[in-house]
XYZ file of C-alpha atoms in Angstrom:
693
model
C 202.845 -56.287 84.880
C 199.467 -56.712 86.559
C 199.074 -58.669 89.817
C 195.874 -59.261 92.005
C 195.438 -56.409 94.469
C 194.681 -57.542 98.023
C 191.216 -56.948 99.428
C 192.548 -54.401 101.913
C 193.918 -52.416 98.981
C 190.563 -52.627 97.171
C 188.808 -51.302 100.262
C 191.107 -48.338 100.538
C 190.923 -47.837 96.809
C 187.207 -47.022 96.723
C 187.479 -44.759 99.754
C 190.337 -42.894 98.099
C 188.382 -42.592 94.840
C 185.537 -40.908 96.679
C 187.813 -38.550 98.596
C 189.848 -37.808 95.482
C 186.850 -36.641 93.476
C 185.653 -34.551 96.410
C 189.070 -32.883 96.545
C 189.106 -32.192 92.817
C 185.705 -30.553 92.940
C 186.695 -28.541 95.994
C 189.818 -27.447 94.134
C 188.061 -26.166 91.037
C 184.990 -24.708 92.738
C 187.045 -23.041 95.439
C 188.935 -21.000 92.861
C 186.209 -18.378 93.058
C 186.284 -18.347 96.841
C 190.055 -18.002 96.931
C 190.003 -15.146 94.475
C 187.205 -13.529 96.413
C 189.171 -13.693 99.678
C 192.224 -12.301 97.883
C 190.228 -9.478 96.389
C 190.924 -10.628 92.838
C 188.774 -11.981 90.038
C 188.674 -14.812 87.572
C 187.101 -14.990 84.173
C 184.385 -17.393 83.098
C 186.596 -18.597 80.266
C 189.425 -19.575 82.619
C 187.139 -21.425 84.980
C 185.345 -23.242 82.185
C 188.675 -24.229 80.658
C 189.718 -25.712 83.985
C 186.674 -27.928 83.945
C 187.136 -28.845 80.293
C 190.613 -30.158 81.152
C 189.489 -31.974 84.282
C 189.217 -35.373 82.564
C 192.909 -35.378 81.724
C 193.674 -34.390 85.309
C 191.941 -37.477 86.700
C 194.178 -40.581 87.096
C 193.157 -43.007 84.318
C 192.680 -45.982 86.651
C 189.935 -43.948 88.356
C 187.721 -45.217 85.562
C 188.337 -48.799 86.648
C 186.749 -48.216 90.024
C 183.768 -46.094 89.069
C 181.330 -46.073 86.197
C 183.173 -43.828 83.796
C 180.116 -42.676 81.898
C 178.520 -41.436 85.111
C 181.655 -39.582 86.138
C 181.879 -38.006 82.698
C 178.221 -37.133 82.864
C 178.755 -35.516 86.234
C 181.574 -33.316 84.982
C 179.564 -32.398 81.878
C 176.757 -31.304 84.180
C 179.270 -29.284 86.175
C 180.456 -27.539 83.020
C 176.869 -26.831 82.007
C 176.159 -25.367 85.444
C 179.176 -23.100 85.091
C 178.204 -21.884 81.630
C 174.639 -21.130 82.674
C 175.174 -19.855 86.196
C 178.596 -18.222 86.149
C 177.314 -14.611 86.235
C 174.942 -15.452 89.080
C 177.647 -17.425 90.900
C 179.988 -14.441 90.897
C 177.272 -12.302 92.437
C 176.744 -14.625 95.394
C 178.431 -13.939 98.688
C 180.793 -16.469 100.258
C 178.119 -18.115 102.407
C 175.892 -18.723 99.403
C 178.838 -20.224 97.522
C 179.538 -22.631 100.355
C 175.898 -23.694 100.314
C 176.117 -24.185 96.551
C 179.204 -26.377 96.924
C 177.518 -28.429 99.643
C 174.488 -29.084 97.447
C 176.758 -30.231 94.615
C 178.726 -32.549 96.925
C 175.597 -34.241 98.229
C 174.984 -35.664 94.779
C 178.425 -37.234 94.414
C 177.965 -40.646 96.109
C 175.209 -41.695 93.696
C 177.421 -40.864 90.746
C 180.720 -42.537 91.662
C 179.682 -46.047 92.682
C 181.406 -48.827 90.769
C 178.940 -50.592 88.480
C 178.310 -54.290 89.080
C 176.410 -56.612 86.764
C 175.142 -60.116 87.430
C 175.001 -63.203 85.221
C 172.968 -66.307 86.010
C 172.130 -69.244 83.766
C 168.476 -69.146 82.700
C 167.916 -65.503 83.666
C 166.686 -62.880 81.205
C 166.999 -59.535 82.909
C 168.944 -56.306 82.726
C 171.850 -57.550 84.854
C 171.447 -55.007 87.671
C 170.888 -57.562 90.455
C 170.641 -61.325 90.920
C 166.879 -61.390 90.471
C 167.164 -59.584 87.137
C 170.474 -61.078 86.023
C 171.744 -61.523 82.484
C 171.470 -65.082 81.188
C 174.935 -64.846 79.579
C 177.729 -62.318 79.510
C 176.427 -59.538 77.252
C 178.104 -59.021 73.883
C 179.294 -55.552 74.894
C 180.959 -55.162 78.282
C 181.372 -51.910 80.153
C 184.911 -50.858 81.022
C 185.424 -50.280 84.710
C 182.633 -52.678 85.680
C 182.523 -56.074 87.365
C 180.465 -59.004 86.055
C 179.637 -61.619 88.695
C 178.924 -65.152 87.470
C 176.617 -67.536 89.308
C 177.048 -71.308 89.152
C 175.883 -72.626 85.802
C 176.851 -73.516 82.256
C 177.686 -70.780 79.772
C 178.631 -70.867 76.121
C 181.799 -69.689 74.353
C 182.682 -66.028 74.622
C 184.903 -63.508 72.827
C 186.256 -60.553 74.789
C 186.732 -57.875 72.128
C 185.707 -54.600 73.740
C 187.960 -51.746 72.614
C 190.713 -50.681 74.964
C 190.005 -47.421 76.765
C 193.089 -46.202 78.601
C 193.761 -48.531 81.507
C 190.171 -49.296 82.425
C 189.670 -52.963 83.179
C 186.819 -55.372 82.658
C 186.428 -57.715 85.643
C 184.748 -61.115 85.325
C 184.454 -62.740 88.757
C 182.898 -65.947 89.982
C 180.343 -65.047 92.630
C 180.941 -66.567 96.050
C 179.137 -66.366 99.367
C 181.714 -63.884 100.626
C 181.929 -61.807 97.425
C 178.874 -61.514 95.195
C 178.039 -57.823 94.936
C 174.447 -56.985 95.793
C 172.333 -59.163 98.093
C 169.203 -58.391 96.072
C 168.001 -61.725 94.713
C 171.098 -63.553 95.978
C 170.839 -67.253 96.803
C 173.709 -69.143 98.421
C 173.349 -71.883 95.788
C 174.601 -69.389 93.188
C 178.026 -69.344 94.794
C 178.830 -72.884 95.972
C 179.783 -74.427 92.630
C 181.406 -73.622 89.291
C 180.749 -71.325 86.362
C 181.412 -73.603 83.384
C 182.270 -72.270 79.925
C 182.066 -74.932 77.231
C 181.225 -75.463 73.561
C 180.817 -78.274 71.061
C 181.965 -76.285 68.012
C 184.483 -73.712 66.838
C 188.168 -73.495 67.684
C 188.163 -72.011 71.183
C 185.915 -71.599 74.199
C 187.210 -68.227 75.373
C 188.786 -65.838 72.873
C 190.611 -62.757 74.171
C 190.867 -59.963 71.606
C 191.378 -57.097 74.009
C 193.616 -55.864 76.832
C 192.999 -54.930 80.472
C 190.874 -57.893 81.472
C 190.680 -59.972 84.644
C 188.974 -63.388 84.697
C 188.980 -64.639 88.264
C 187.284 -67.694 89.742
C 188.023 -66.293 93.222
C 188.257 -69.771 94.730
C 189.794 -72.980 93.417
C 188.386 -73.417 90.832
C 185.401 -71.119 90.534
C 185.557 -70.914 86.749
C 186.067 -73.949 84.517
C 186.735 -73.963 80.763
C 186.275 -77.119 78.663
C 185.078 -78.325 75.264
C 183.406 -81.368 73.743
C 184.801 -80.522 70.295
C 187.589 -83.071 70.618
C 187.962 -84.146 66.985
C 189.350 -80.814 65.787
C 192.228 -78.493 66.616
C 191.084 -76.555 69.657
C 192.394 -74.087 72.261
C 190.371 -73.635 75.438
C 191.558 -70.056 76.026
C 192.959 -68.307 72.971
C 194.484 -64.921 72.208
C 196.031 -63.956 68.902
C 195.743 -60.195 68.903
C 193.703 -57.181 69.974
C 190.862 -56.715 67.486
C 190.623 -52.940 67.877
C 194.363 -52.554 67.258
C 194.693 -54.644 64.114
C 194.023 -58.181 65.260
C 196.558 -60.917 64.511
C 199.903 -60.398 66.229
C 198.953 -57.283 68.194
C 199.469 -58.779 71.621
C 196.904 -58.580 74.413
C 198.316 -56.869 77.494
C 197.484 -56.665 81.187
C 195.454 -59.861 81.398
C 194.842 -61.809 84.603
C 193.641 -65.409 84.612
C 193.198 -66.693 88.155
C 191.518 -69.572 89.999
C 190.362 -71.236 86.783
C 190.440 -74.858 85.679
C 191.224 -75.545 82.025
C 190.427 -79.192 81.317
C 190.916 -80.365 77.750
C 189.621 -83.488 76.032
C 192.322 -85.669 77.544
C 195.606 -87.191 76.473
C 196.135 -89.313 73.359
C 193.914 -87.399 70.939
C 195.810 -88.387 67.805
C 197.152 -85.575 65.633
C 194.688 -82.967 66.899
C 196.331 -79.812 68.220
C 194.869 -79.291 71.682
C 196.232 -76.487 73.873
C 194.684 -75.376 77.146
C 195.985 -71.800 76.807
C 197.399 -70.274 73.629
C 198.916 -66.768 73.817
C 200.406 -64.942 70.867
C 201.997 -61.565 70.329
C 204.430 -60.690 67.579
C 208.109 -60.144 68.280
C 208.768 -58.895 64.749
C 206.083 -56.216 65.166
C 207.432 -55.274 68.594
C 203.895 -55.793 69.871
C 204.182 -58.573 72.401
C 201.707 -59.993 74.837
C 202.864 -58.326 78.051
C 201.967 -58.071 81.709
C 200.002 -61.303 82.004
C 199.312 -62.866 85.385
C 198.494 -66.580 85.339
C 197.846 -67.493 88.940
C 196.286 -70.353 90.959
C 194.977 -72.245 87.925
C 194.798 -75.942 87.050
C 195.600 -76.794 83.402
C 195.559 -80.482 82.562
C 194.985 -83.422 80.246
C 196.175 -82.144 76.894
C 197.373 -83.619 73.648
C 199.902 -80.845 72.876
C 200.501 -78.232 75.638
C 198.975 -76.692 78.724
C 200.436 -73.333 77.667
C 201.761 -72.447 74.246
C 203.058 -68.941 73.609
C 204.688 -66.794 70.990
C 205.908 -63.340 71.894
C 204.995 -63.122 75.603
C 207.086 -61.110 78.095
C 206.922 -59.327 81.465
C 204.570 -61.923 82.872
C 204.040 -63.793 86.125
C 203.124 -67.487 86.222
C 202.602 -68.602 89.817
C 200.779 -71.126 92.022
C 199.478 -73.176 89.114
C 199.330 -76.912 88.474
C 200.202 -78.214 84.994
C 199.550 -81.923 84.580
C 199.370 -84.803 82.115
C 200.547 -84.235 78.584
C 200.756 -87.271 76.292
C 199.937 -88.023 72.671
C 199.384 -91.205 70.706
C 199.883 -89.311 67.446
C 202.847 -87.656 65.783
C 202.394 -84.222 67.317
C 205.241 -82.711 69.296
C 204.506 -81.137 72.668
C 205.314 -80.463 76.305
C 203.499 -79.053 79.332
C 204.646 -75.506 78.585
C 206.064 -74.344 75.266
C 207.352 -70.748 75.469
C 208.369 -69.571 72.003
C 209.940 -66.656 70.130
C 209.780 -64.010 72.844
C 213.211 -62.455 72.414
C 215.770 -61.126 74.876
C 215.247 -59.754 78.384
C 211.791 -61.256 78.724
C 211.472 -60.535 82.432
C 209.205 -63.539 83.021
C 208.793 -64.982 86.514
C 207.815 -68.635 86.921
C 207.361 -69.585 90.557
C 205.513 -71.828 93.013
C 204.044 -74.147 90.372
C 203.587 -77.910 90.207
C 204.462 -79.586 86.888
C 204.093 -83.319 86.495
C 203.701 -86.050 83.881
C 204.870 -84.608 80.584
C 205.881 -86.795 77.648
C 207.861 -84.779 75.104
C 210.840 -82.451 74.897
C 210.535 -81.325 78.499
C 208.195 -79.809 81.045
C 209.064 -76.108 80.686
C 210.585 -75.620 77.232
C 211.841 -72.132 76.327
C 212.774 -71.953 72.675
C 213.081 -69.673 69.700
C 213.146 -70.776 66.086
C 216.637 -69.790 64.988
C 216.732 -67.035 67.609
C 217.754 -66.231 71.165
C 215.676 -65.980 74.349
C 216.760 -64.684 77.740
C 215.572 -63.275 81.032
C 213.746 -65.835 83.203
C 213.488 -66.347 86.957
C 212.342 -69.849 87.863
C 212.043 -70.631 91.545
C 210.060 -72.515 94.167
C 208.536 -75.018 91.717
C 208.114 -78.793 91.872
C 208.789 -80.926 88.768
C 208.088 -84.653 88.990
C 206.929 -87.761 87.159
C 204.518 -90.371 88.500
C 205.108 -92.905 85.689
C 208.612 -92.796 84.218
C 207.778 -95.129 81.327
C 204.708 -93.221 80.156
C 206.064 -89.690 80.698
C 209.705 -89.490 79.550
C 211.310 -86.238 78.364
C 214.082 -85.926 75.801
C 215.963 -82.749 76.800
C 215.224 -82.157 80.485
C 212.643 -80.721 82.860
C 213.650 -77.127 81.999
C 215.324 -76.875 78.605
C 215.587 -75.423 75.160
C 215.589 -77.400 71.905
C 218.374 -78.678 69.673
C 221.873 -77.131 69.451
C 222.420 -74.192 67.130
C 218.704 -73.503 66.874
C 217.296 -72.016 70.076
C 219.751 -70.078 72.223
C 218.794 -69.552 75.845
C 220.638 -67.380 78.369
C 220.209 -65.501 81.662
C 217.912 -68.065 83.244
C 218.043 -68.267 87.040
C 216.817 -71.577 88.492
C 216.663 -71.405 92.299
C 215.145 -73.559 95.043
C 213.153 -76.015 92.932
C 212.549 -79.723 93.530
C 213.010 -82.248 90.683
C 212.020 -85.904 91.110
C 212.094 -88.815 88.643
C 212.963 -86.923 85.449
C 213.500 -89.647 82.828
C 214.976 -89.662 79.314
C 212.652 -90.545 76.440
C 215.016 -92.730 74.438
C 217.302 -94.300 77.046
C 214.946 -94.768 79.969
C 217.695 -93.295 82.146
C 217.456 -90.132 84.255
C 217.302 -86.826 82.358
C 218.629 -83.394 83.425
C 216.640 -81.036 85.632
C 218.062 -78.145 83.569
C 219.572 -78.421 80.102
C 221.057 -75.811 77.775
C 221.952 -77.063 74.314
C 224.365 -74.259 73.352
C 227.188 -72.310 74.956
C 225.480 -69.259 76.414
C 225.992 -67.176 79.542
C 224.115 -66.151 82.648
C 222.368 -69.465 83.360
C 222.426 -70.330 87.077
C 221.287 -73.444 88.975
C 221.342 -73.118 92.785
C 219.658 -74.461 95.910
C 217.707 -77.156 94.083
C 216.893 -80.729 95.130
C 217.387 -83.320 92.390
C 216.311 -86.904 93.120
C 216.569 -89.540 90.376
C 217.647 -87.084 87.688
C 220.670 -86.733 85.430
C 223.208 -83.949 85.952
C 222.582 -80.483 84.531
C 223.743 -80.106 80.942
C 225.404 -77.134 79.239
C 227.072 -73.886 80.260
C 225.462 -73.447 83.678
C 226.789 -71.959 86.901
C 225.819 -74.459 89.587
C 226.186 -74.662 93.357
C 224.498 -75.628 96.629
C 222.222 -78.282 95.164
C 221.189 -81.566 96.757
C 221.594 -84.750 94.674
C 221.229 -88.455 95.240
C 224.180 -89.053 92.901
C 227.684 -88.567 94.256
C 229.261 -87.481 90.962
C 226.661 -84.776 90.402
C 227.003 -83.504 93.966
C 230.763 -83.252 93.529
C 230.305 -81.242 90.330
C 228.754 -78.360 92.246
C 231.062 -75.393 92.772
C 233.576 -75.494 95.634
C 232.194 -78.639 97.196
C 228.825 -76.989 97.882
C 226.819 -79.932 96.569
C 225.050 -82.181 99.082
C 224.768 -85.949 98.608
C 221.581 -87.595 99.821
C 221.181 -91.352 99.787
C 217.775 -91.841 101.410
C 215.268 -89.771 99.440
C 212.204 -91.321 101.070
C 213.351 -90.005 104.456
C 213.932 -86.480 103.188
C 210.341 -85.908 102.054
C 207.099 -86.112 104.003
C 205.532 -88.703 101.658
C 207.695 -89.608 98.674
C 205.253 -92.215 97.337
C 202.359 -89.752 97.266
C 204.464 -86.881 95.912
C 204.464 -84.737 99.040
C 207.907 -83.168 98.770
C 207.793 -80.974 101.850
C 210.838 -81.624 104.028
C 211.027 -83.773 107.142
C 214.341 -82.237 108.141
C 216.652 -79.399 107.227
C 219.087 -79.747 104.340
C 222.596 -78.383 104.390
C 222.534 -74.579 104.043
C 221.805 -73.249 100.577
C 223.144 -70.037 99.110
C 221.183 -67.254 100.791
C 223.050 -64.574 98.844
C 220.687 -65.034 95.889
C 218.565 -62.318 97.487
C 215.394 -61.554 99.385
C 213.286 -61.882 96.244
C 213.529 -65.643 96.732
C 213.179 -65.779 100.508
C 209.731 -67.384 100.769
C 208.461 -70.722 99.526
C 205.064 -71.446 97.999
C 203.588 -71.978 101.479
C 204.785 -68.522 102.502
C 207.422 -69.919 104.855
C 210.382 -67.582 105.199
C 213.643 -69.131 104.046
C 216.424 -68.970 106.583
C 214.172 -67.818 109.419
C 215.636 -70.597 111.583
C 219.172 -69.687 110.485
C 219.274 -72.240 107.657
C 218.215 -71.463 104.082
C 217.128 -74.941 102.920
C 217.495 -76.369 99.437
C 214.511 -77.327 97.308
C 211.063 -75.861 96.740
C 209.997 -76.076 100.383
C 211.644 -74.571 103.425
C 211.829 -76.947 106.375
C 209.616 -75.714 109.211
C 209.945 -77.438 112.570
C 206.935 -77.944 114.821
C 208.230 -75.241 117.166
C 208.189 -72.550 114.476
C 205.283 -73.604 112.263
C 202.566 -72.118 114.466
C 204.207 -68.702 114.584
C 204.836 -68.760 110.846
C 201.222 -69.637 110.174
C 199.872 -66.858 112.351
C 202.100 -64.360 110.590
C 201.094 -65.417 107.099
C 197.368 -65.295 107.784
C 197.519 -61.697 108.892
C 198.983 -60.389 105.667
C 198.172 -60.548 101.992
C 201.718 -61.075 100.786
C 201.270 -59.162 97.540
C 202.005 -55.507 98.395
C 205.760 -54.934 98.023
C 206.036 -53.528 101.543
C 204.445 -56.608 103.051
C 206.555 -58.920 100.929
C 209.774 -57.230 101.988
C 209.066 -56.685 105.681
C 206.182 -58.774 106.948
C 208.339 -61.562 108.382
C 211.718 -59.958 109.000
C 210.286 -56.761 110.447
C 206.492 -56.880 110.854
C 206.644 -53.729 112.974
C 207.790 -51.855 109.862
C 204.609 -52.847 108.022
C 202.449 -51.672 110.906
C 204.351 -48.378 111.196
C 203.939 -47.671 107.498
C 200.225 -48.418 107.724
C 199.901 -46.084 110.702
C 201.770 -43.358 108.833
C 199.478 -43.849 105.848
C 196.329 -43.640 108.004
C 197.363 -40.798 110.299
C 199.640 -38.611 108.173
C 199.184 -39.184 104.440
C 195.423 -38.867 104.706
C 195.794 -35.318 106.027
C 196.591 -33.729 102.643
C 195.323 -34.001 99.045
C 198.779 -34.995 97.823
C 199.043 -37.668 100.511
C 195.704 -39.130 99.448
C 196.933 -39.068 95.869
C 200.048 -41.015 96.883
C 197.915 -43.690 98.564
C 195.725 -43.903 95.503
C 198.619 -44.162 93.065
C 200.343 -46.820 95.175
C 197.330 -49.121 95.247
C 196.417 -48.830 91.583
C 200.008 -49.681 90.637
C 200.781 -52.209 93.381
C 200.973 -55.066 90.871
C 203.483 -53.359 88.595
C 205.555 -52.098 91.521
C 205.678 -55.541 93.078
C 206.776 -57.109 89.794
C 209.463 -54.467 89.174
C 210.948 -54.926 92.645
C 210.762 -58.710 92.330
C 212.644 -58.505 89.068
C 215.459 -56.257 90.273
C 217.356 -57.192 93.424
C 219.283 -53.895 93.393
C 216.109 -51.792 93.410
C 214.630 -54.040 96.064
C 217.685 -53.572 98.299
C 217.635 -49.800 97.763
C 213.940 -49.628 98.652
C 214.403 -51.780 101.742
C 217.362 -49.746 102.977
C 215.515 -46.455 102.584
C 212.524 -47.723 104.546
C 214.735 -49.046 107.349
C 216.611 -45.729 107.612
C 213.458 -43.595 107.637
C 211.502 -45.860 110.004
C 212.652 -44.201 113.272
C 211.543 -40.828 111.949
C 208.217 -42.274 110.853
C 207.599 -43.675 114.331
C 208.513 -40.359 115.928
C 206.122 -38.609 113.563
C 203.277 -40.976 114.458
C 203.696 -41.392 118.175
C 205.453 -38.180 119.210
C 203.943 -35.860 116.598
C 207.408 -34.770 115.495
C 208.310 -33.603 112.005
C 209.626 -36.382 109.777
C 213.022 -35.190 108.545
C 215.088 -36.765 105.762
C 218.815 -36.424 105.244
C 220.045 -35.047 101.902
C 221.388 -38.537 101.144
C 217.985 -40.109 101.725
C 216.343 -37.462 99.581
C 218.825 -38.019 96.764
C 218.425 -41.814 96.904
C 214.646 -41.447 96.923
C 214.835 -39.514 93.653
C 217.249 -42.074 92.208
C 214.951 -44.924 93.219
C 211.980 -43.255 91.528
C 213.957 -42.690 88.338
C 215.209 -46.291 88.237
C 211.749 -47.741 88.856
C 210.298 -45.393 86.254
C 212.819 -46.637 83.674
C 211.375 -50.164 84.029
C 207.713 -49.135 84.206
C 204.884 -49.263 81.668
C 203.869 -45.845 80.274
C 201.039 -45.033 82.694
C 203.087 -45.865 85.758
C 205.930 -43.767 84.317
C 203.546 -40.825 84.049
C 202.523 -41.119 87.683
C 206.084 -41.613 88.908
C 207.120 -38.515 87.010
C 204.283 -36.650 88.740
C 205.663 -37.801 92.086
C 209.252 -36.966 91.146
C 208.283 -33.443 90.052
C 206.575 -32.869 93.393
C 209.641 -34.195 95.179
C 212.062 -32.012 93.244
C 209.937 -28.891 93.635
C 209.588 -29.418 97.374
C 205.772 -29.372 97.118
C 205.487 -32.907 98.464
C 207.424 -32.009 101.606
C 205.347 -28.910 102.194
C 202.016 -30.733 101.943
C 203.124 -33.761 103.939
C 204.994 -31.795 106.576
C 208.328 -33.480 105.827
C 211.602 -31.673 106.312
C 215.083 -32.140 104.861
C 218.190 -31.459 106.876
C 220.070 -28.422 105.528
C 217.495 -28.093 102.755
C 217.964 -24.808 100.893
C 216.401 -25.097 97.456
C 215.059 -27.846 95.167
C 217.566 -29.944 93.317
C 217.740 -28.995 89.669
C 216.201 -31.427 87.212
């Protein structure tokens, strides 16, 4: 999984990149000095071989922050210097060698800067600044680089650059606060929208690659549309990675953020219009994976806002999906998630879904198969016109019995309003399962003007405005509400924030679910409310707001501790800045954390047990961390803490993508060998020898 890294992480990231390369060069060039001090020697072949292997020693994501070709060129130059000058270098005394190293280091900053390119409608330059910008995105994009888009209208585009490790391509909308170079910059380039549109073809944006981020930066800095309304058309389309075989070879590690996808409108006859179409291939075991769809607005479609086939391990958050209706014979819904198999590990949270005529709003189905593994929480589902936008199966549902099994779906703290049946005109379920399956849970939701849940579903602690449905909740935990307009801030205008607290929900569902979409902490006032929004009284809202604005809310540490124990976040930051930065391995740990913060956050979000283990370890070690920072004492772990740290790493590694696994194994090896403790100055009580692997 790939999530947006906070700006503070990006800032540290580039600093760490610079320091990391410096350390690597010091390491390899100092070999001669170390051998000289020790009275030994080293052969030219050995030293050259060290440099030849240096590329594999560098963390792959390094290439995403710096221009890879320049880094490679630098190390090639270094190898050339060694081949040519090795005999002379060995003859120099130590002082001359230090001078040589210093001269080499002075050239580093010019070689490791991340490459930015600039795109502006009507320009015809080389893309190196705003004055000489590209007129369109170039056909070939450079991995590891960022392409800033000015306001303007751009044509259709296909992203098909070959994958190169984990190096990303970044396409960002330029804004006043983030636009790269100031050379040639005009504020009018960043106060509007970068519009991608076309009057022909079958898609506006085609993604045939992996490791790509398209980010409008602000709502909605990038807009995708079409005027080709009389044909089947997908605004954003992916059906395989071209360099890996094309059709069915799923694109991975894609971020689509702060974009508006506006289709031709509703009622477009039998034309198949999807805002976003994503396809991998379950049968080929090559799924679309690790997608982040965040803070987008997808609307006015004839078929779906999102249609998928074979998509797993993805995060869909803070989006609005609106208005799906057809006057033809085509079937559809707002979101149609198809044929993605078991244990999908998809998270669907903090979204608004409204006005969907069809099977449902979020329909998870598999043609004659079985799907499982969803977490759906903090969303709002509602209908503004019950006659125009009825659904047949429910707001969240699968399709007909015996055809599309669905299990292990957790539906927590959502709000459902005015969900209406297509054929009867009566209320329809908020959650419906057509077959007898297991693991489906419905808790802490608010359901106003809906039918009861349908199917084999564990249900408790929901709020209903129907007495029978409230009584059906487990152990009398259901709450009956008879005055819905008084519960919400503005029922008529679809503002479903709460005017008062509900009866307590089930807080045992875990800390993964303990914030709402406004970043209010659930249960902070002693009452975990039901529904998508936590009730915040006027006496606590100001303090909650000040807390949320001081944090990014995406790093796992901040998510777990920023509200319950903000001092823990500050202590960990201080330890990072004052202790970890004192050793090469500590700098490496900082670097690895920030390049993998998205995956780590997703793994912890998806596993309450790992999250609890991580939280407990931090809480136990915190006193020692504070003593290390403020009293300059040695941080000492107990054998139990050491053992659980290793177990935590192994369990996280088991759920990680390959590159993260590699880096976690690197960390685990250093833990087991004791090298990490030596370099970081950490002790273990009664520590005698490393634990055997």
